[in-house]
Amino acid sequence: MIEDQNPLKHELEAELNDSEWLQKFKAWGLLLQQLKTEVPVTQLCQLQWVTGADDLVIHCSNSEIRDALKQQAQKIYQLNKTASQIIVRLSGYRRSSD
């Protein structure tokens, strides 16, 4: 096949697969998947990766969900090997310093 004979394509694919960005993207995907599987209440939240800071913001729709997440904080932190910090917020709530 012509595709198999394209060395530039293979070089670009190898470069992409070895890229720091792709590795980080895969790590984030794994973290989000583990959170949704092992801490099911996160499925009721919006999970946001803040790429510039490598933070994970978990937006909760109500205080009951936020409280349920707080009860599972230890498990969440044990799963985290990717985010620099994890922030749990109520949706629509803004601190005055934000």
mmCIF file of N, CA and C in Angstrom:
data_model
loop_
_atom_site.group_PDB
_atom_site.id
_atom_site.type_symbol
_atom_site.label_atom_id
_atom_site.label_comp_id
_atom_site.label_asym_id
_atom_site.label_seq_id
_atom_site.Cartn_x
_atom_site.Cartn_y
_atom_site.Cartn_z
ATOM 1 N N MET A 1 0.834 -1.189 0.000
ATOM 2 C CA MET A 1 0.000 0.000 0.000
ATOM 3 C C MET A 1 0.877 1.251 0.000
ATOM 4 N N ILE A 2 0.364 2.307 -0.579
ATOM 5 C CA ILE A 2 1.094 3.568 -0.633
ATOM 6 C C ILE A 2 1.266 4.147 0.767
ATOM 7 N N GLU A 3 0.233 4.018 1.619
ATOM 8 C CA GLU A 3 0.315 4.533 2.997
ATOM 9 C C GLU A 3 1.503 3.948 3.741
ATOM 10 N N ASP A 4 1.724 2.647 3.577
ATOM 11 C CA ASP A 4 2.807 1.974 4.283
ATOM 12 C C ASP A 4 4.177 2.435 3.807
ATOM 13 N N GLN A 5 4.234 3.054 2.650
ATOM 14 C CA GLN A 5 5.500 3.493 2.100
ATOM 15 C C GLN A 5 5.767 4.968 2.383
ATOM 16 N N ASN A 6 4.962 5.590 3.203
ATOM 17 C CA ASN A 6 5.111 7.015 3.489
ATOM 18 C C ASN A 6 5.905 7.196 4.783
ATOM 19 N N PRO A 7 7.220 7.398 4.693
ATOM 20 C CA PRO A 7 8.037 7.513 5.905
ATOM 21 C C PRO A 7 7.701 8.757 6.733
ATOM 22 N N LEU A 8 7.279 9.830 6.089
ATOM 23 C CA LEU A 8 6.917 11.041 6.832
ATOM 24 C C LEU A 8 5.713 10.788 7.733
ATOM 25 N N LYS A 9 4.741 10.057 7.209
ATOM 26 C CA LYS A 9 3.555 9.727 8.010
ATOM 27 C C LYS A 9 3.953 8.915 9.241
ATOM 28 N N HIS A 10 4.796 7.919 9.051
ATOM 29 C CA HIS A 10 5.235 7.083 10.173
ATOM 30 C C HIS A 10 6.040 7.895 11.182
ATOM 31 N N GLU A 11 6.862 8.802 10.677
ATOM 32 C CA GLU A 11 7.657 9.659 11.566
ATOM 33 C C GLU A 11 6.758 10.574 12.392
ATOM 34 N N LEU A 12 5.748 11.162 11.749
ATOM 35 C CA LEU A 12 4.818 12.040 12.464
ATOM 36 C C LEU A 12 3.998 11.271 13.493
ATOM 37 N N GLU A 13 3.553 10.069 13.134
ATOM 38 C CA GLU A 13 2.796 9.237 14.077
ATOM 39 C C GLU A 13 3.648 8.883 15.290
ATOM 40 N N ALA A 14 4.900 8.514 15.051
ATOM 41 C CA ALA A 14 5.803 8.168 16.153
ATOM 42 C C ALA A 14 6.051 9.382 17.039
ATOM 43 N N GLU A 15 6.226 10.536 16.427
ATOM 44 C CA GLU A 15 6.459 11.766 17.186
ATOM 45 C C GLU A 15 5.245 12.112 18.039
ATOM 46 N N LEU A 16 4.058 11.973 17.462
ATOM 47 C CA LEU A 16 2.831 12.247 18.211
ATOM 48 C C LEU A 16 2.676 11.271 19.372
ATOM 49 N N ASN A 17 2.900 9.988 19.123
ATOM 50 C CA ASN A 17 2.742 8.980 20.163
ATOM 51 C C ASN A 17 3.725 9.177 21.309
ATOM 52 N N ASP A 18 4.885 9.754 21.020
ATOM 53 C CA ASP A 18 5.890 9.999 22.049
ATOM 54 C C ASP A 18 5.753 11.379 22.691
ATOM 55 N N SER A 19 4.812 12.178 22.234
ATOM 56 C CA SER A 19 4.720 13.561 22.702
ATOM 57 C C SER A 19 4.242 13.634 24.156
ATOM 58 N N GLU A 20 4.768 14.608 24.853
ATOM 59 C CA GLU A 20 4.374 14.842 26.247
ATOM 60 C C GLU A 20 2.892 15.167 26.332
ATOM 61 N N TRP A 21 2.403 15.949 25.366
ATOM 62 C CA TRP A 21 0.990 16.335 25.375
ATOM 63 C C TRP A 21 0.088 15.111 25.291
ATOM 64 N N LEU A 22 0.390 14.181 24.385
ATOM 65 C CA LEU A 22 -0.445 12.989 24.239
ATOM 66 C C LEU A 22 -0.389 12.138 25.497
ATOM 67 N N GLN A 23 0.786 12.003 26.085
ATOM 68 C CA GLN A 23 0.916 11.222 27.322
ATOM 69 C C GLN A 23 0.079 11.854 28.438
ATOM 70 N N LYS A 24 0.113 13.178 28.524
ATOM 71 C CA LYS A 24 -0.687 13.887 29.534
ATOM 72 C C LYS A 24 -2.175 13.691 29.258
ATOM 73 N N PHE A 25 -2.566 13.776 27.998
ATOM 74 C CA PHE A 25 -3.959 13.584 27.613
ATOM 75 C C PHE A 25 -4.438 12.190 28.003
ATOM 76 N N LYS A 26 -3.619 11.183 27.755
ATOM 77 C CA LYS A 26 -3.976 9.809 28.115
ATOM 78 C C LYS A 26 -4.091 9.655 29.636
ATOM 79 N N ALA A 27 -3.175 10.269 30.376
ATOM 80 C CA ALA A 27 -3.221 10.197 31.841
ATOM 81 C C ALA A 27 -4.494 10.846 32.370
ATOM 82 N N TRP A 28 -4.862 11.982 31.800
ATOM 83 C CA TRP A 28 -6.101 12.648 32.220
ATOM 84 C C TRP A 28 -7.315 11.797 31.895
ATOM 85 N N GLY A 29 -7.310 11.185 30.723
ATOM 86 C CA GLY A 29 -8.423 10.317 30.348
ATOM 87 C C GLY A 29 -8.578 9.160 31.321
ATOM 88 N N LEU A 30 -7.461 8.578 31.717
ATOM 89 C CA LEU A 30 -7.481 7.479 32.676
ATOM 90 C C LEU A 30 -8.006 7.956 34.030
ATOM 91 N N LEU A 31 -7.536 9.119 34.494
ATOM 92 C CA LEU A 31 -8.010 9.662 35.773
ATOM 93 C C LEU A 31 -9.513 9.882 35.742
ATOM 94 N N LEU A 32 -10.018 10.509 34.691
ATOM 95 C CA LEU A 32 -11.452 10.786 34.613
ATOM 96 C C LEU A 32 -12.264 9.499 34.557
ATOM 97 N N GLN A 33 -11.769 8.520 33.819
ATOM 98 C CA GLN A 33 -12.449 7.228 33.746
ATOM 99 C C GLN A 33 -12.478 6.544 35.122
ATOM 100 N N GLN A 34 -11.343 6.562 35.831
ATOM 101 C CA GLN A 34 -11.287 5.940 37.154
ATOM 102 C C GLN A 34 -12.208 6.655 38.134
ATOM 103 N N LEU A 35 -12.234 7.972 38.088
ATOM 104 C CA LEU A 35 -13.110 8.716 38.986
ATOM 105 C C LEU A 35 -14.571 8.346 38.755
ATOM 106 N N LYS A 36 -14.978 8.306 37.501
ATOM 107 C CA LYS A 36 -16.379 7.992 37.198
ATOM 108 C C LYS A 36 -16.729 6.551 37.544
ATOM 109 N N THR A 37 -15.753 5.656 37.489
ATOM 110 C CA THR A 37 -15.994 4.250 37.807
ATOM 111 C C THR A 37 -15.951 3.999 39.312
ATOM 112 N N GLU A 38 -14.918 4.507 39.980
ATOM 113 C CA GLU A 38 -14.693 4.187 41.386
ATOM 114 C C GLU A 38 -15.354 5.166 42.357
ATOM 115 N N VAL A 39 -15.726 6.333 41.867
ATOM 116 C CA VAL A 39 -16.460 7.312 42.683
ATOM 117 C C VAL A 39 -17.680 7.716 41.857
ATOM 118 N N PRO A 40 -18.705 6.857 41.827
ATOM 119 C CA PRO A 40 -19.837 7.057 40.916
ATOM 120 C C PRO A 40 -20.547 8.409 41.044
ATOM 121 N N VAL A 41 -20.496 9.023 42.203
ATOM 122 C CA VAL A 41 -21.173 10.315 42.359
ATOM 123 C C VAL A 41 -20.577 11.370 41.421
ATOM 124 N N THR A 42 -19.348 11.169 40.950
ATOM 125 C CA THR A 42 -18.747 12.120 40.013
ATOM 126 C C THR A 42 -19.483 12.126 38.677
ATOM 127 N N GLN A 43 -20.254 11.084 38.405
ATOM 128 C CA GLN A 43 -21.035 11.051 37.172
ATOM 129 C C GLN A 43 -22.137 12.104 37.178
ATOM 130 N N LEU A 44 -22.469 12.608 38.361
ATOM 131 C CA LEU A 44 -23.489 13.644 38.489
ATOM 132 C C LEU A 44 -22.887 15.048 38.420
ATOM 133 N N CYS A 45 -21.600 15.109 38.177
ATOM 134 C CA CYS A 45 -20.871 16.378 38.173
ATOM 135 C C CYS A 45 -20.256 16.635 36.800
ATOM 136 N N GLN A 46 -19.877 17.880 36.602
ATOM 137 C CA GLN A 46 -19.102 18.225 35.413
ATOM 138 C C GLN A 46 -17.644 18.252 35.831
ATOM 139 N N LEU A 47 -16.814 17.476 35.136
ATOM 140 C CA LEU A 47 -15.390 17.427 35.432
ATOM 141 C C LEU A 47 -14.669 18.285 34.397
ATOM 142 N N GLN A 48 -13.833 19.210 34.882
ATOM 143 C CA GLN A 48 -13.147 20.138 33.983
ATOM 144 C C GLN A 48 -11.652 20.109 34.246
ATOM 145 N N TRP A 49 -10.892 19.822 33.208
ATOM 146 C CA TRP A 49 -9.436 19.849 33.273
ATOM 147 C C TRP A 49 -9.002 21.253 32.911
ATOM 148 N N VAL A 50 -8.354 21.944 33.828
ATOM 149 C CA VAL A 50 -7.812 23.280 33.580
ATOM 150 C C VAL A 50 -6.371 23.068 33.122
ATOM 151 N N THR A 51 -6.176 23.097 31.819
ATOM 152 C CA THR A 51 -4.904 22.680 31.234
ATOM 153 C C THR A 51 -3.727 23.548 31.649
ATOM 154 N N GLY A 52 -3.919 24.848 31.775
ATOM 155 C CA GLY A 52 -2.805 25.723 32.118
ATOM 156 C C GLY A 52 -2.219 25.432 33.488
ATOM 157 N N ALA A 53 -3.066 25.032 34.413
ATOM 158 C CA ALA A 53 -2.625 24.768 35.780
ATOM 159 C C ALA A 53 -2.587 23.275 36.109
ATOM 160 N N ASP A 54 -3.072 22.441 35.201
ATOM 161 C CA ASP A 54 -3.215 21.001 35.448
ATOM 162 C C ASP A 54 -4.070 20.718 36.673
ATOM 163 N N ASP A 55 -5.119 21.506 36.839
ATOM 164 C CA ASP A 55 -6.078 21.307 37.928
ATOM 165 C C ASP A 55 -7.293 20.559 37.404
ATOM 166 N N LEU A 56 -7.954 19.856 38.312
ATOM 167 C CA LEU A 56 -9.236 19.243 38.009
ATOM 168 C C LEU A 56 -10.275 19.967 38.848
ATOM 169 N N VAL A 57 -11.266 20.547 38.172
ATOM 170 C CA VAL A 57 -12.361 21.209 38.874
ATOM 171 C C VAL A 57 -13.589 20.326 38.714
ATOM 172 N N ILE A 58 -14.185 19.981 39.841
ATOM 173 C CA ILE A 58 -15.400 19.174 39.840
ATOM 174 C C ILE A 58 -16.547 20.106 40.198
ATOM 175 N N HIS A 59 -17.417 20.353 39.225
ATOM 176 C CA HIS A 59 -18.570 21.234 39.417
ATOM 177 C C HIS A 59 -19.757 20.384 39.850
ATOM 178 N N CYS A 60 -20.252 20.634 41.050
ATOM 179 C CA CYS A 60 -21.387 19.889 41.593
ATOM 180 C C CYS A 60 -22.663 20.702 41.404
ATOM 181 N N SER A 61 -23.748 20.019 41.104
ATOM 182 C CA SER A 61 -25.002 20.719 40.854
ATOM 183 C C SER A 61 -25.712 21.141 42.138
ATOM 184 N N ASN A 62 -25.373 20.484 43.261
ATOM 185 C CA ASN A 62 -26.000 20.872 44.532
ATOM 186 C C ASN A 62 -25.108 20.477 45.710
ATOM 187 N N SER A 63 -25.458 20.978 46.872
ATOM 188 C CA SER A 63 -24.613 20.762 48.050
ATOM 189 C C SER A 63 -24.604 19.304 48.516
ATOM 190 N N GLU A 64 -25.682 18.552 48.243
ATOM 191 C CA GLU A 64 -25.705 17.147 48.644
ATOM 192 C C GLU A 64 -24.657 16.352 47.866
ATOM 193 N N ILE A 65 -24.541 16.634 46.595
ATOM 194 C CA ILE A 65 -23.533 15.951 45.784
ATOM 195 C C ILE A 65 -22.134 16.367 46.233
ATOM 196 N N ARG A 66 -21.964 17.659 46.501
ATOM 197 C CA ARG A 66 -20.657 18.137 46.977
ATOM 198 C C ARG A 66 -20.297 17.454 48.295
ATOM 199 N N ASP A 67 -21.261 17.316 49.205
ATOM 200 C CA ASP A 67 -21.001 16.652 50.481
ATOM 201 C C ASP A 67 -20.656 15.176 50.281
ATOM 202 N N ALA A 68 -21.327 14.525 49.337
ATOM 203 C CA ALA A 68 -21.022 13.117 49.045
ATOM 204 C C ALA A 68 -19.596 12.984 48.504
ATOM 205 N N LEU A 69 -19.175 13.940 47.690
ATOM 206 C CA LEU A 69 -17.800 13.929 47.187
ATOM 207 C C LEU A 69 -16.800 14.146 48.314
ATOM 208 N N LYS A 70 -17.112 15.048 49.204
ATOM 209 C CA LYS A 70 -16.211 15.312 50.333
ATOM 210 C C LYS A 70 -16.020 14.057 51.181
ATOM 211 N N GLN A 71 -17.071 13.254 51.312
ATOM 212 C CA GLN A 71 -16.960 12.018 52.082
ATOM 213 C C GLN A 71 -16.044 11.007 51.402
ATOM 214 N N GLN A 72 -15.859 11.155 50.102
ATOM 215 C CA GLN A 72 -15.000 10.238 49.352
ATOM 216 C C GLN A 72 -13.685 10.908 48.942
ATOM 217 N N ALA A 73 -13.340 11.979 49.620
ATOM 218 C CA ALA A 73 -12.136 12.753 49.271
ATOM 219 C C ALA A 73 -10.881 11.892 49.299
ATOM 220 N N GLN A 74 -10.739 11.037 50.281
ATOM 221 C CA GLN A 74 -9.543 10.207 50.391
ATOM 222 C C GLN A 74 -9.384 9.319 49.157
ATOM 223 N N LYS A 75 -10.470 8.710 48.725
ATOM 224 C CA LYS A 75 -10.422 7.847 47.541
ATOM 225 C C LYS A 75 -10.070 8.661 46.300
ATOM 226 N N ILE A 76 -10.638 9.854 46.179
ATOM 227 C CA ILE A 76 -10.358 10.723 45.030
ATOM 228 C C ILE A 76 -8.877 11.066 44.996
ATOM 229 N N TYR A 77 -8.320 11.431 46.132
ATOM 230 C CA TYR A 77 -6.907 11.809 46.172
ATOM 231 C C TYR A 77 -5.991 10.616 45.935
ATOM 232 N N GLN A 78 -6.412 9.426 46.324
ATOM 233 C CA GLN A 78 -5.608 8.232 46.050
ATOM 234 C C GLN A 78 -5.561 7.917 44.557
ATOM 235 N N LEU A 79 -6.644 8.189 43.854
ATOM 236 C CA LEU A 79 -6.695 7.941 42.411
ATOM 237 C C LEU A 79 -5.879 8.966 41.624
ATOM 238 N N ASN A 80 -5.731 10.151 42.197
ATOM 239 C CA ASN A 80 -5.095 11.243 41.466
ATOM 240 C C ASN A 80 -3.583 11.082 41.397
ATOM 241 N N LYS A 81 -3.112 10.943 40.191
ATOM 242 C CA LYS A 81 -1.671 10.957 39.943
ATOM 243 C C LYS A 81 -1.372 11.950 38.827
ATOM 244 N N THR A 82 -2.372 12.750 38.470
ATOM 245 C CA THR A 82 -2.281 13.612 37.303
ATOM 246 C C THR A 82 -2.475 15.086 37.632
ATOM 247 N N ALA A 83 -3.523 15.411 38.353
ATOM 248 C CA ALA A 83 -3.860 16.811 38.630
ATOM 249 C C ALA A 83 -2.957 17.384 39.709
ATOM 250 N N SER A 84 -2.600 18.656 39.545
ATOM 251 C CA SER A 84 -1.811 19.308 40.592
ATOM 252 C C SER A 84 -2.688 19.583 41.809
ATOM 253 N N GLN A 85 -3.968 19.856 41.567
ATOM 254 C CA GLN A 85 -4.921 19.965 42.666
ATOM 255 C C GLN A 85 -6.312 19.645 42.138
ATOM 256 N N ILE A 86 -7.180 19.242 43.065
ATOM 257 C CA ILE A 86 -8.571 18.952 42.725
ATOM 258 C C ILE A 86 -9.435 19.929 43.517
ATOM 259 N N ILE A 87 -10.304 20.613 42.795
ATOM 260 C CA ILE A 87 -11.156 21.637 43.390
ATOM 261 C C ILE A 87 -12.603 21.206 43.196
ATOM 262 N N VAL A 88 -13.370 21.199 44.280
ATOM 263 C CA VAL A 88 -14.789 20.851 44.218
ATOM 264 C C VAL A 88 -15.575 22.142 44.410
ATOM 265 N N ARG A 89 -16.467 22.430 43.466
ATOM 266 C CA ARG A 89 -17.256 23.660 43.510
ATOM 267 C C ARG A 89 -18.723 23.375 43.257
ATOM 268 N N LEU A 90 -19.549 24.199 43.826
ATOM 269 C CA LEU A 90 -20.961 24.186 43.478
ATOM 270 C C LEU A 90 -21.131 24.945 42.170
ATOM 271 N N SER A 91 -21.892 24.405 41.247
ATOM 272 C CA SER A 91 -22.133 25.104 39.985
ATOM 273 C C SER A 91 -22.829 26.421 40.272
ATOM 274 N N GLY A 92 -22.387 27.457 39.590
ATOM 275 C CA GLY A 92 -22.976 28.781 39.776
ATOM 276 C C GLY A 92 -22.396 29.553 40.934
ATOM 277 N N TYR A 93 -21.586 28.898 41.750
ATOM 278 C CA TYR A 93 -20.977 29.577 42.901
ATOM 279 C C TYR A 93 -19.631 30.157 42.484
ATOM 280 N N ARG A 94 -19.430 31.421 42.761
ATOM 281 C CA ARG A 94 -18.164 32.085 42.434
ATOM 282 C C ARG A 94 -17.647 32.733 43.701
ATOM 283 N N ARG A 95 -16.369 32.485 44.010
ATOM 284 C CA ARG A 95 -15.751 33.183 45.123
ATOM 285 C C ARG A 95 -15.421 34.593 44.661
ATOM 286 N N SER A 96 -15.362 35.512 45.577
ATOM 287 C CA SER A 96 -15.066 36.898 45.200
ATOM 288 C C SER A 96 -13.669 37.041 44.630
ATOM 289 N N SER A 97 -12.766 36.122 44.911
ATOM 290 C CA SER A 97 -11.397 36.201 44.381
ATOM 291 C C SER A 97 -11.285 35.585 42.988
ATOM 292 N N ASP A 98 -12.329 34.912 42.485
ATOM 293 C CA ASP A 98 -12.309 34.293 41.141
ATOM 294 C C ASP A 98 -12.404 35.346 40.071
#
